[in-house]
PDB file of C-alpha atoms in Angstrom:
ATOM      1  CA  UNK A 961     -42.294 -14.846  22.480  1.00 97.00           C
ATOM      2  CA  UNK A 962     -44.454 -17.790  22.085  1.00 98.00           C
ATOM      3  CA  UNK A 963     -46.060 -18.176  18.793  1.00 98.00           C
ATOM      4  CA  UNK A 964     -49.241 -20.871  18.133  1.00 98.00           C
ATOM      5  CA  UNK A 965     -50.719 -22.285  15.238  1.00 98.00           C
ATOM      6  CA  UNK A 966     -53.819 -23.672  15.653  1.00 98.00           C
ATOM      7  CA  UNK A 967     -57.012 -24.810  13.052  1.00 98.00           C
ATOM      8  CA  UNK A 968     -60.082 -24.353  15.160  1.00 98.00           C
ATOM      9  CA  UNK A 969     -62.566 -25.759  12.446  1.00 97.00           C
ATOM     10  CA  UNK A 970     -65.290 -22.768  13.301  1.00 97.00           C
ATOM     11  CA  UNK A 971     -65.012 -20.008  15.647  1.00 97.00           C
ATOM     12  CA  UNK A 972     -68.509 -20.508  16.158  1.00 95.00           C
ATOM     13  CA  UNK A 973     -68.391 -23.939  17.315  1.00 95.00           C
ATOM     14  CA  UNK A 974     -65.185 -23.590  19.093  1.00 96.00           C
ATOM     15  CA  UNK A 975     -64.690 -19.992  20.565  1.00 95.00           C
ATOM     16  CA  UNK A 976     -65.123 -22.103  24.664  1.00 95.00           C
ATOM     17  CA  UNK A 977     -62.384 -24.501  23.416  1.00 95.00           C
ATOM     18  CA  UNK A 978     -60.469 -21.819  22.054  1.00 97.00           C
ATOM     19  CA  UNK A 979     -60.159 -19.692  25.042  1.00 97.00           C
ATOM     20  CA  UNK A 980     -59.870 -22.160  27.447  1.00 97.00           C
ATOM     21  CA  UNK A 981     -56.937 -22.997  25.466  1.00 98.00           C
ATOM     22  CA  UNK A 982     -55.701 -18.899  25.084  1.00 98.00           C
ATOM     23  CA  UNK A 983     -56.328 -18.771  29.233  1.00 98.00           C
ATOM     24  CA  UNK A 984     -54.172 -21.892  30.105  1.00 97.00           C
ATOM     25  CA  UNK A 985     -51.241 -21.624  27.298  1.00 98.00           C
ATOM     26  CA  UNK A 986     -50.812 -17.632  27.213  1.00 98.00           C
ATOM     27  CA  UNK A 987     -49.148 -17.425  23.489  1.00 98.00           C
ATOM     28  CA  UNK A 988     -48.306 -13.893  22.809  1.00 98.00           C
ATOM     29  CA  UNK A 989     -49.688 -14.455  19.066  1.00 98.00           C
ATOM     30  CA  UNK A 990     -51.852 -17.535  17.634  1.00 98.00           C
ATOM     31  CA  UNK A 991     -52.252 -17.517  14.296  1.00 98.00           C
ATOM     32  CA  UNK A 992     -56.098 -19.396  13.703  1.00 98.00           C
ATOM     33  CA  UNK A 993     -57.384 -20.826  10.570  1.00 98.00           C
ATOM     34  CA  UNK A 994     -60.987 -22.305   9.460  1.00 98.00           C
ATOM     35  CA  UNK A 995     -62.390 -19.482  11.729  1.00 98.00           C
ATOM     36  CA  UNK A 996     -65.553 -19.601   9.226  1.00 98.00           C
ATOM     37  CA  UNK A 997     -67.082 -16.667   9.739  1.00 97.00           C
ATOM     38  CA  UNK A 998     -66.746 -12.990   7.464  1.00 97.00           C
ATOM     39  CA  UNK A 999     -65.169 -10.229   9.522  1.00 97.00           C
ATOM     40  CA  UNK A1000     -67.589  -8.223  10.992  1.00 97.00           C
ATOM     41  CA  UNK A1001     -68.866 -11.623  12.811  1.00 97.00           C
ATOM     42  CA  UNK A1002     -65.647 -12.608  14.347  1.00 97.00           C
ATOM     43  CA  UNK A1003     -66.276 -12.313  18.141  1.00 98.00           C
ATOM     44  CA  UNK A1004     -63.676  -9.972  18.282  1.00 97.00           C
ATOM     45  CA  UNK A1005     -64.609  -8.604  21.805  1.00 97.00           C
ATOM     46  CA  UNK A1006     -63.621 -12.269  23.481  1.00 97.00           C
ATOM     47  CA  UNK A1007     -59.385 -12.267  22.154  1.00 98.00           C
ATOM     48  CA  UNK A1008     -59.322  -7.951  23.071  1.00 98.00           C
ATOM     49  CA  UNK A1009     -60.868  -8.423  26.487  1.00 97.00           C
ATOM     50  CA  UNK A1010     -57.540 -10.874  27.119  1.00 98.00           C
ATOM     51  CA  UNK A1011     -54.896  -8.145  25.807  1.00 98.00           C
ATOM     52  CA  UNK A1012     -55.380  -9.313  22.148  1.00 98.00           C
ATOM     53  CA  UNK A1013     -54.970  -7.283  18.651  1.00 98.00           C
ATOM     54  CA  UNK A1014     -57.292  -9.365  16.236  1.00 98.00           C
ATOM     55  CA  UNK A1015     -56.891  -9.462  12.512  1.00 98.00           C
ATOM     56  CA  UNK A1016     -58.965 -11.396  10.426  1.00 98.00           C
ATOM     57  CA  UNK A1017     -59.323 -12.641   7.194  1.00 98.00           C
ATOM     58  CA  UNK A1018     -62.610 -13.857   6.991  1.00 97.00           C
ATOM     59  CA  UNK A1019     -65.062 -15.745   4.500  1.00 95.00           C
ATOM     60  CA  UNK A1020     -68.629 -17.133   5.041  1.00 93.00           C
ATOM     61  CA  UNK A1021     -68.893 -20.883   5.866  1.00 91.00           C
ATOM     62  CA  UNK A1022     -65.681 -21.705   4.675  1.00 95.00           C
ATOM     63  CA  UNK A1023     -61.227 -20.657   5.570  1.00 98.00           C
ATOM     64  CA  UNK A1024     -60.742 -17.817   6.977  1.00 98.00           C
ATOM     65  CA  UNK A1025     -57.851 -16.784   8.866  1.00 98.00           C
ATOM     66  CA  UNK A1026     -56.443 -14.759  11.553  1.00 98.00           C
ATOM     67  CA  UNK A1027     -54.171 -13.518  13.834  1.00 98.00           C
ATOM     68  CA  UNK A1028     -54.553 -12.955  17.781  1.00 98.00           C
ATOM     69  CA  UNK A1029     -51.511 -10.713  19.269  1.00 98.00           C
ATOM     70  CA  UNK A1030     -50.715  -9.310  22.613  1.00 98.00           C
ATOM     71  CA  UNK A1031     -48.176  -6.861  20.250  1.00 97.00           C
ATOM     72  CA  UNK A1032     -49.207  -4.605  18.174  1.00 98.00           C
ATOM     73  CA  UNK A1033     -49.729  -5.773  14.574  1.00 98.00           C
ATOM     74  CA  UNK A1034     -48.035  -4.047  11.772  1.00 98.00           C
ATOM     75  CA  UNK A1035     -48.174  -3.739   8.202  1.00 98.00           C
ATOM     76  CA  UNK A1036     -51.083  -6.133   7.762  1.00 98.00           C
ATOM     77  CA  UNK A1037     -51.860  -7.584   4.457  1.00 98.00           C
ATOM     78  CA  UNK A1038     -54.538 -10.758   3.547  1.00 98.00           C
ATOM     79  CA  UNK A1039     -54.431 -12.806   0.528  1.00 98.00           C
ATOM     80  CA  UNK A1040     -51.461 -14.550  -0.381  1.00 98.00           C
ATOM     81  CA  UNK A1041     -49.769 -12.720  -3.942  1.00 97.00           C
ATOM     82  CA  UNK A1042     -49.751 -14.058  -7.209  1.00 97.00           C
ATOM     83  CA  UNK A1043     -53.620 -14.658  -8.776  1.00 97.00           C
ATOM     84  CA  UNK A1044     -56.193 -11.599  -7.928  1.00 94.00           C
ATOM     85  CA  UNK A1045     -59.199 -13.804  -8.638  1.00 95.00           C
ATOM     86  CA  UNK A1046     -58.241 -15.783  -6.000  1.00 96.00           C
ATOM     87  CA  UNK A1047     -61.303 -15.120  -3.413  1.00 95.00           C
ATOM     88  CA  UNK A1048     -60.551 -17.809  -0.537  1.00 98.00           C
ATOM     89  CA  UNK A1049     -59.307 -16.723   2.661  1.00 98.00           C
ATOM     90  CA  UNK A1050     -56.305 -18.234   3.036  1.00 98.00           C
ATOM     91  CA  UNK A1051     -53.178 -16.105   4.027  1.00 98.00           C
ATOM     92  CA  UNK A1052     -52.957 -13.268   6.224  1.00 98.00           C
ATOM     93  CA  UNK A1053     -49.320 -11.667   7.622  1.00 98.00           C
ATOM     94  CA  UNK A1054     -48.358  -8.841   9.847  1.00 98.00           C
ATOM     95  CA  UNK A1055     -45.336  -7.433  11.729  1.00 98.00           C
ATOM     96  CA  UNK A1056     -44.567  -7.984  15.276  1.00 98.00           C
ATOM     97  CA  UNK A1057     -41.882  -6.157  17.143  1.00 95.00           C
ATOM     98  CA  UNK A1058     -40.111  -7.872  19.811  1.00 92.00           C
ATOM     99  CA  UNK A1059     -37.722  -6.572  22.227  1.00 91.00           C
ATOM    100  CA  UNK A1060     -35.032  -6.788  20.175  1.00 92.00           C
ATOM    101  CA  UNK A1061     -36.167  -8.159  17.028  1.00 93.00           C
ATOM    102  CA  UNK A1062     -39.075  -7.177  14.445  1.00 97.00           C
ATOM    103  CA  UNK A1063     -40.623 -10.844  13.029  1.00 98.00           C
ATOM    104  CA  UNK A1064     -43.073 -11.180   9.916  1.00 98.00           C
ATOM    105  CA  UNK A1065     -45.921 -13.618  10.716  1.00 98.00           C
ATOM    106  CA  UNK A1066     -47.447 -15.568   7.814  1.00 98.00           C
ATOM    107  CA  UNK A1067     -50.578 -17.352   9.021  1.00 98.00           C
ATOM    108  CA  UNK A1068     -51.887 -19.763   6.389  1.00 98.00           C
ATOM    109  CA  UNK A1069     -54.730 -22.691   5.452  1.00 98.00           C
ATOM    110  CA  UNK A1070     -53.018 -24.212   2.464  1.00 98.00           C
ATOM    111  CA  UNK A1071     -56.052 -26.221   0.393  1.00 98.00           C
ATOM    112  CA  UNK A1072     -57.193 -29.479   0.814  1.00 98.00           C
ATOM    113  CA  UNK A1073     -56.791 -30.454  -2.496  1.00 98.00           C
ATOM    114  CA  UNK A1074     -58.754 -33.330  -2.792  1.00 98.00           C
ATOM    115  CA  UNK A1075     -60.051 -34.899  -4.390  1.00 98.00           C
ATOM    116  CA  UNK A1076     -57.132 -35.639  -6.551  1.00 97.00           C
ATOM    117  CA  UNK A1077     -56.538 -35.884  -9.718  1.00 97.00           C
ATOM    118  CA  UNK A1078     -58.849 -32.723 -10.221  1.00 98.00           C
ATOM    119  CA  UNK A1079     -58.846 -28.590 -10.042  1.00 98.00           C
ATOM    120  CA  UNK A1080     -58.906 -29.176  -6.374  1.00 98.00           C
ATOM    121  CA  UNK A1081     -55.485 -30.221  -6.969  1.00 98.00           C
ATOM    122  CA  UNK A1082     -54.679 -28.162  -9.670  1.00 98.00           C
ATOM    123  CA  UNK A1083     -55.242 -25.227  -7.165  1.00 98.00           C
ATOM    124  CA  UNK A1084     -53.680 -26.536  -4.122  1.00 98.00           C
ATOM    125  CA  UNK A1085     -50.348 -27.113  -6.535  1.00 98.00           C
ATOM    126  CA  UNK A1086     -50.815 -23.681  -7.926  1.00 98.00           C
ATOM    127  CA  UNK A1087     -51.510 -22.617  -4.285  1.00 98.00           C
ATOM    128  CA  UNK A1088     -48.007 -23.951  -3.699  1.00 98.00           C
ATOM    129  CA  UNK A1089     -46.235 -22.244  -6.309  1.00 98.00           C
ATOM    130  CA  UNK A1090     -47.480 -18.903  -5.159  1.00 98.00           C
ATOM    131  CA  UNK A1091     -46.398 -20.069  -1.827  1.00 98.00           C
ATOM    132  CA  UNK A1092     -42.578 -20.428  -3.293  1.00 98.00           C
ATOM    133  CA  UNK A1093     -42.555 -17.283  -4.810  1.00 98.00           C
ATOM    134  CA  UNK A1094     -43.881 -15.159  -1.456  1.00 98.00           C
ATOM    135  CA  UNK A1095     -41.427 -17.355   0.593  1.00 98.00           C
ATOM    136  CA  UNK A1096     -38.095 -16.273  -1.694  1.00 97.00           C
ATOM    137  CA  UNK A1097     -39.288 -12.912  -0.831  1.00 97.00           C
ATOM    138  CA  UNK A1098     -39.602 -13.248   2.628  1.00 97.00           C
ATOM    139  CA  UNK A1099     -35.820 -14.721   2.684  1.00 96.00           C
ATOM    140  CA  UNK A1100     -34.758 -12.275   0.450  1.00 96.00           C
ATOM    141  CA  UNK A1101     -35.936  -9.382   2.691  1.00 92.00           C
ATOM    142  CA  UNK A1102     -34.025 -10.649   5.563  1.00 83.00           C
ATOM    143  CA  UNK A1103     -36.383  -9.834   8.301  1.00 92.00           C
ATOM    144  CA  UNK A1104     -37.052 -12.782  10.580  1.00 97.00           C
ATOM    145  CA  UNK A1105     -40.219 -14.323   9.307  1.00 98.00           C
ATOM    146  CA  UNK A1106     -42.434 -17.803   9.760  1.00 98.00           C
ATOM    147  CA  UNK A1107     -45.142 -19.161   8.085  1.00 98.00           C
ATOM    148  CA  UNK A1108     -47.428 -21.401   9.929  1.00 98.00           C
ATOM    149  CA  UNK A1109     -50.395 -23.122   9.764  1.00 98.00           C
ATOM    150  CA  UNK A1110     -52.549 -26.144   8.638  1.00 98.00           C
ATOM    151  CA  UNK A1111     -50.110 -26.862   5.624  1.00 98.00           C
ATOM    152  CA  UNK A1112     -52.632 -30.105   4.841  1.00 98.00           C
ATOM    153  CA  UNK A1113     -49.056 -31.425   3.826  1.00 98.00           C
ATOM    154  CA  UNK A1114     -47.557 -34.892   5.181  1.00 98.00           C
ATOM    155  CA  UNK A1115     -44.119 -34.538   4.840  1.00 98.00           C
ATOM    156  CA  UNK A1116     -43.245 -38.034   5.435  1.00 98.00           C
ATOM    157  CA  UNK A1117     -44.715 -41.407   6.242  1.00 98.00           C
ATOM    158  CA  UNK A1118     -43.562 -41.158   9.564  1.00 98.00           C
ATOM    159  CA  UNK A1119     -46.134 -37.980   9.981  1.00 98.00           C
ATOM    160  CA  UNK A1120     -49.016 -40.812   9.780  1.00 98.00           C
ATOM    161  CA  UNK A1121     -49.981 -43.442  11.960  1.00 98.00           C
ATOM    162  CA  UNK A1122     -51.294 -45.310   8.905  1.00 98.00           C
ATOM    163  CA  UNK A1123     -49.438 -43.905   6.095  1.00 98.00           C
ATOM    164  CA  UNK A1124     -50.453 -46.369   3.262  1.00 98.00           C
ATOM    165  CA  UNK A1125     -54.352 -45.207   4.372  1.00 97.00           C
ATOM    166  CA  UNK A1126     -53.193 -41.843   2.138  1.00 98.00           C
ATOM    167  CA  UNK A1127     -51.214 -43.099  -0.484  1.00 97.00           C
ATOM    168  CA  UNK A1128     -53.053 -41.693  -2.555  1.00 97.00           C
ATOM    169  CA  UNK A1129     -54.872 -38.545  -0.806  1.00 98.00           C
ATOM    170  CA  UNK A1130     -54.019 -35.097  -1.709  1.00 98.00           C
ATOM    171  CA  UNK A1131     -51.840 -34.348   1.536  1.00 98.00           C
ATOM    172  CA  UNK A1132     -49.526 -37.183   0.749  1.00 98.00           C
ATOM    173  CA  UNK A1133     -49.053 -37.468  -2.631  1.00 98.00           C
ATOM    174  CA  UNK A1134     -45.252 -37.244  -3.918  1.00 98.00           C
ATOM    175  CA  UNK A1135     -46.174 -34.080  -5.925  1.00 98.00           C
ATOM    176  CA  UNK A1136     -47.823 -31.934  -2.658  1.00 98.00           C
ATOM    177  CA  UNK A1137     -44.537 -33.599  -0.839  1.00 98.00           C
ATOM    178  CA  UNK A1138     -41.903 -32.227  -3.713  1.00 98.00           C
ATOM    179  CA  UNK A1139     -43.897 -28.765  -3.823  1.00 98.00           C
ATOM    180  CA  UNK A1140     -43.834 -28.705   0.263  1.00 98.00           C
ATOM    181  CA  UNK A1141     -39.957 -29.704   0.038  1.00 98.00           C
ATOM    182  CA  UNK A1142     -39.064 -27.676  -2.621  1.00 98.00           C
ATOM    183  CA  UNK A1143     -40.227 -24.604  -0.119  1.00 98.00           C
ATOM    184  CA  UNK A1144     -37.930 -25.632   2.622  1.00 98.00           C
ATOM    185  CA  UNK A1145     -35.295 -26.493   0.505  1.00 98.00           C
ATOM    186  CA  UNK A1146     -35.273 -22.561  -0.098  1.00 98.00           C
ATOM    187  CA  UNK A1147     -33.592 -22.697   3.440  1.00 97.00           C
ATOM    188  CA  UNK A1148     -36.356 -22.975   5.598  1.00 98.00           C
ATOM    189  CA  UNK A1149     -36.315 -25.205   9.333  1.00 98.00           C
ATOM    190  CA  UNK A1150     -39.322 -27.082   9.939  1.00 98.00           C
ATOM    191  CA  UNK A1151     -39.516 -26.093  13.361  1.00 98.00           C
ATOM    192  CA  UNK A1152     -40.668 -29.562  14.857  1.00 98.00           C
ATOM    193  CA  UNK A1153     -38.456 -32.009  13.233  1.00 98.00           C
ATOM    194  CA  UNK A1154     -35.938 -29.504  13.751  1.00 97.00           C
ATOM    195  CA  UNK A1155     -36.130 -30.279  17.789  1.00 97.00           C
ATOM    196  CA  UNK A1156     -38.663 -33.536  17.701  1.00 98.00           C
ATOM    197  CA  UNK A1157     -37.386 -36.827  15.605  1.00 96.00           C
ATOM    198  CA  UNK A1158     -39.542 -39.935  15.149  1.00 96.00           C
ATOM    199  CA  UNK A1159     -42.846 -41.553  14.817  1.00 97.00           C
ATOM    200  CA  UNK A1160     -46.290 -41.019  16.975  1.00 97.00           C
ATOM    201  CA  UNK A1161     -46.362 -37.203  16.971  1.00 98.00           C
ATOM    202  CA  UNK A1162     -49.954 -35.665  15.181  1.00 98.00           C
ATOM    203  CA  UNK A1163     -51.572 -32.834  15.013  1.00 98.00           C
ATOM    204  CA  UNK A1164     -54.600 -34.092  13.546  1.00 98.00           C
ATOM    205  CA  UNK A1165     -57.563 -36.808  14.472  1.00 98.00           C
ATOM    206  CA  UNK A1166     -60.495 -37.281  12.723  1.00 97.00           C
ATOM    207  CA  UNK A1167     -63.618 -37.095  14.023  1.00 96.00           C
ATOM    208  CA  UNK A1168     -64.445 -40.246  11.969  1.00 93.00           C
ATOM    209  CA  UNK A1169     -64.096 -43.727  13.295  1.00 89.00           C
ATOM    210  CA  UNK A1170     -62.568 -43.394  17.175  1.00 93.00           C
ATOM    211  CA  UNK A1171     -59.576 -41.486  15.349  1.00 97.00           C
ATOM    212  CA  UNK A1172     -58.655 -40.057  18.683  1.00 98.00           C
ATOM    213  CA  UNK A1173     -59.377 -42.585  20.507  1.00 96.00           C
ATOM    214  CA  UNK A1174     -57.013 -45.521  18.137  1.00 97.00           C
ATOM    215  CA  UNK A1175     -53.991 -42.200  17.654  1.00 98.00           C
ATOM    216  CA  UNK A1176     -55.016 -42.842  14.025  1.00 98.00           C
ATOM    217  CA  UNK A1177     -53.450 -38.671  13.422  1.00 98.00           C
ATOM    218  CA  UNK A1178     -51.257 -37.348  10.976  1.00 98.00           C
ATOM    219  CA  UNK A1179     -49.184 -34.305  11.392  1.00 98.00           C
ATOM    220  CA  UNK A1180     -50.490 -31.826   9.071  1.00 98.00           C
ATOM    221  CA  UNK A1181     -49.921 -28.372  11.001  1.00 98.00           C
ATOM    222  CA  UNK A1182     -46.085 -26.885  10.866  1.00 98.00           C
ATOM    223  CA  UNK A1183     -43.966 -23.802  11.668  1.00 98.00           C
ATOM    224  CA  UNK A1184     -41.654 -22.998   8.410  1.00 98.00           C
ATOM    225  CA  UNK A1185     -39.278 -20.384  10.037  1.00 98.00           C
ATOM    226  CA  UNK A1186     -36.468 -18.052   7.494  1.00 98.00           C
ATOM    227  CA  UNK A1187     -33.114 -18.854   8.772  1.00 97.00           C
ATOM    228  CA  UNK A1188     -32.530 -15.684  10.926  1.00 97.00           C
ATOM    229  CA  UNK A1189     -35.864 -16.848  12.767  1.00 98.00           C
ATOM    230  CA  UNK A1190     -34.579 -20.875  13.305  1.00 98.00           C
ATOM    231  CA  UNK A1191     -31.748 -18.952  15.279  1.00 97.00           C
ATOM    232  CA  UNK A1192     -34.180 -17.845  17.727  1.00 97.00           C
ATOM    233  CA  UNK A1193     -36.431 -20.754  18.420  1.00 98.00           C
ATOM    234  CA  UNK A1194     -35.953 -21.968  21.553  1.00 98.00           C
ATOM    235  CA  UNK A1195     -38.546 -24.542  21.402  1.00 98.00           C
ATOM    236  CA  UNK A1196     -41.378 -26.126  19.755  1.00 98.00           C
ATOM    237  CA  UNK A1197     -44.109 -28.525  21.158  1.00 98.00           C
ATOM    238  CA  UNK A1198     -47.859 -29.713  20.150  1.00 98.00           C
ATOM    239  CA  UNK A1199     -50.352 -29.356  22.463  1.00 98.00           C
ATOM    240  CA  UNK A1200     -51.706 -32.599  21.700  1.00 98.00           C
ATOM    241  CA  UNK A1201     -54.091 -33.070  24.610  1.00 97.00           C
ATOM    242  CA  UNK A1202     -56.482 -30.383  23.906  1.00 97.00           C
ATOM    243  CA  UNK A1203     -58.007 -32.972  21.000  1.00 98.00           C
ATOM    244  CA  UNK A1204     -59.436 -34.736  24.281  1.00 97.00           C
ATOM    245  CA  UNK A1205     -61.183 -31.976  25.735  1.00 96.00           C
ATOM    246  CA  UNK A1206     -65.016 -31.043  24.926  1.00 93.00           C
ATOM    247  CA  UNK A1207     -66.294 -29.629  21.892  1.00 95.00           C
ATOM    248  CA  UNK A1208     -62.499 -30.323  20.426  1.00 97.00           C
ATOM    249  CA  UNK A1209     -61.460 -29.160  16.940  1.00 97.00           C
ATOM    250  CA  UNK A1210     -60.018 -31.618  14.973  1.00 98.00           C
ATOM    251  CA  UNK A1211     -56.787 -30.191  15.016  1.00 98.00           C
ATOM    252  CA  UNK A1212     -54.812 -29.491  18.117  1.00 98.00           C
ATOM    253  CA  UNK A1213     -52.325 -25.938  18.221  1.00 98.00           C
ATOM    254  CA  UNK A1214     -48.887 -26.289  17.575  1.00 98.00           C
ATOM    255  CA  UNK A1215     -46.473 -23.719  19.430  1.00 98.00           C
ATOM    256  CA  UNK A1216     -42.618 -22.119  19.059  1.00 98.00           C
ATOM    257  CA  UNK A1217     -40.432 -20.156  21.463  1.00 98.00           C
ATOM    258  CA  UNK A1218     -38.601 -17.539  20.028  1.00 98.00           C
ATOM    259  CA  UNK A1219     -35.809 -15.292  21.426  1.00 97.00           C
ATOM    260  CA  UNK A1220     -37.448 -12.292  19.955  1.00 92.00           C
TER     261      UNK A1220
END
């Protein structure tokens, strides 16, 4: 089963790039963030007319996530646990059944957080937290499960072309880079590093100042997969060449293979 993460930055703007992208890769499920748009507006109709369940979590203008699946989705639930007055669209998960294995899907746009110091750090960190605590349940249920998405986490300086350019930005500061740690050191495989070593591979480019055009990226999108899901990957890639196409997002969709 091939799994995708991928931020389109407005379904709006980018529902041609998006398919395109569906048509030529085939995932069985994409999990989408920054679809910008509330619910009932979510051109639905273009993901079911190729074989797709959609599930959204939707805001207006702003996050919003959701889930694309040629499986049926089961026990869907949005908003990730932990603070009810949270109202930004962040989280959404559901249960797909394989052929011989069910898997939990956690789709998630972790916050910014900049800029920093501020509460729009104060709420990405207590984002995190709440993060923890919903991934010790996930391991503690034992059901195969991932979260993915745009983590706006850096894990390490060899995630950035230029890493001293975010010393001190929100996505690379040591504290978001303990917190984002501290979640796989629950036992968690970061799917990419876990078959990919080295410098030079992004997920994201700027529109800003040729970012593309230089490789100025940083690799900000991940898979975080429970240990009884790392035994099934089979592989894990970025699709880096869709940031060339037209009308790009700035973020490019990240993919695993698993032996479900």
């Amino acid at each position: 089963m091939k799994i995708a993460t991928f931020n389109i930055n407005g379904i709006k703007a980018r529902h041609a790039a998006l398919t395109d992208w569906l048509d030529e890769a085939q995932p069985d499920v994409a999990l989408l963030q920054e679809i910008k748009s509330v619910d009932e507006n979510f051109p639905r109709e273009l993901f079911e007319d190729r074989g797709y369940n959609v599930e959204t979590h939707g805001q207006k203008g702003f996050n919003g996530v959701a889930i694309l699946s040629k499986h049926p989705l089961e026990d869907v639930s949005r908003g990730l646990p932990g603070d009810d007055s949270d109202e930004q669209a962040r989280w959404i998960e559901a249960t797909v059944v394989g052929e011989h294995h069910a898997l939990r899907l956690c789709g998630l746009y972790l916050p910014n957080g900049n800029p920093a110091p501020g509460p729009k750090y104060d709420y990405k960190l207590a984002w995190m937290e709440r993060l923890f605590a919903r991934a010790e349940t996930l391991l503690a249920d034992e059901t195969p499960a991932l979260m993915a998405g745009d983590y706006n986490v850096i894990p390490q300086a060899e995630d950035a072309a230029k890493p001293q350019a975010w010393k001190d930005d929100a996505l690379f500061l040591p504290q978001t880079r303990a917190a984002f740690r501290r979640i796989l050191n629950l036992g968690f495989t970061e799917a990419f590093r876990a078959r990919t070593q080295g410098p030079g591979h992004y997920s994201f480019w700027d529109y800003q100042a040729g970012a593309w055009e230089r490789d100025n990226g940083i690799r900000i999108d991940h898979f975080l997969l429970s240990p009884a899901c790392a035994d099934l990957m089979t592989d894990c890639q970025i699709d880096r060449a869709v940031r060339g196409r037209e009308k790009p997002s700035d973020h490019v969709p990240v993919w695993v293979d698993l032996a479900l």
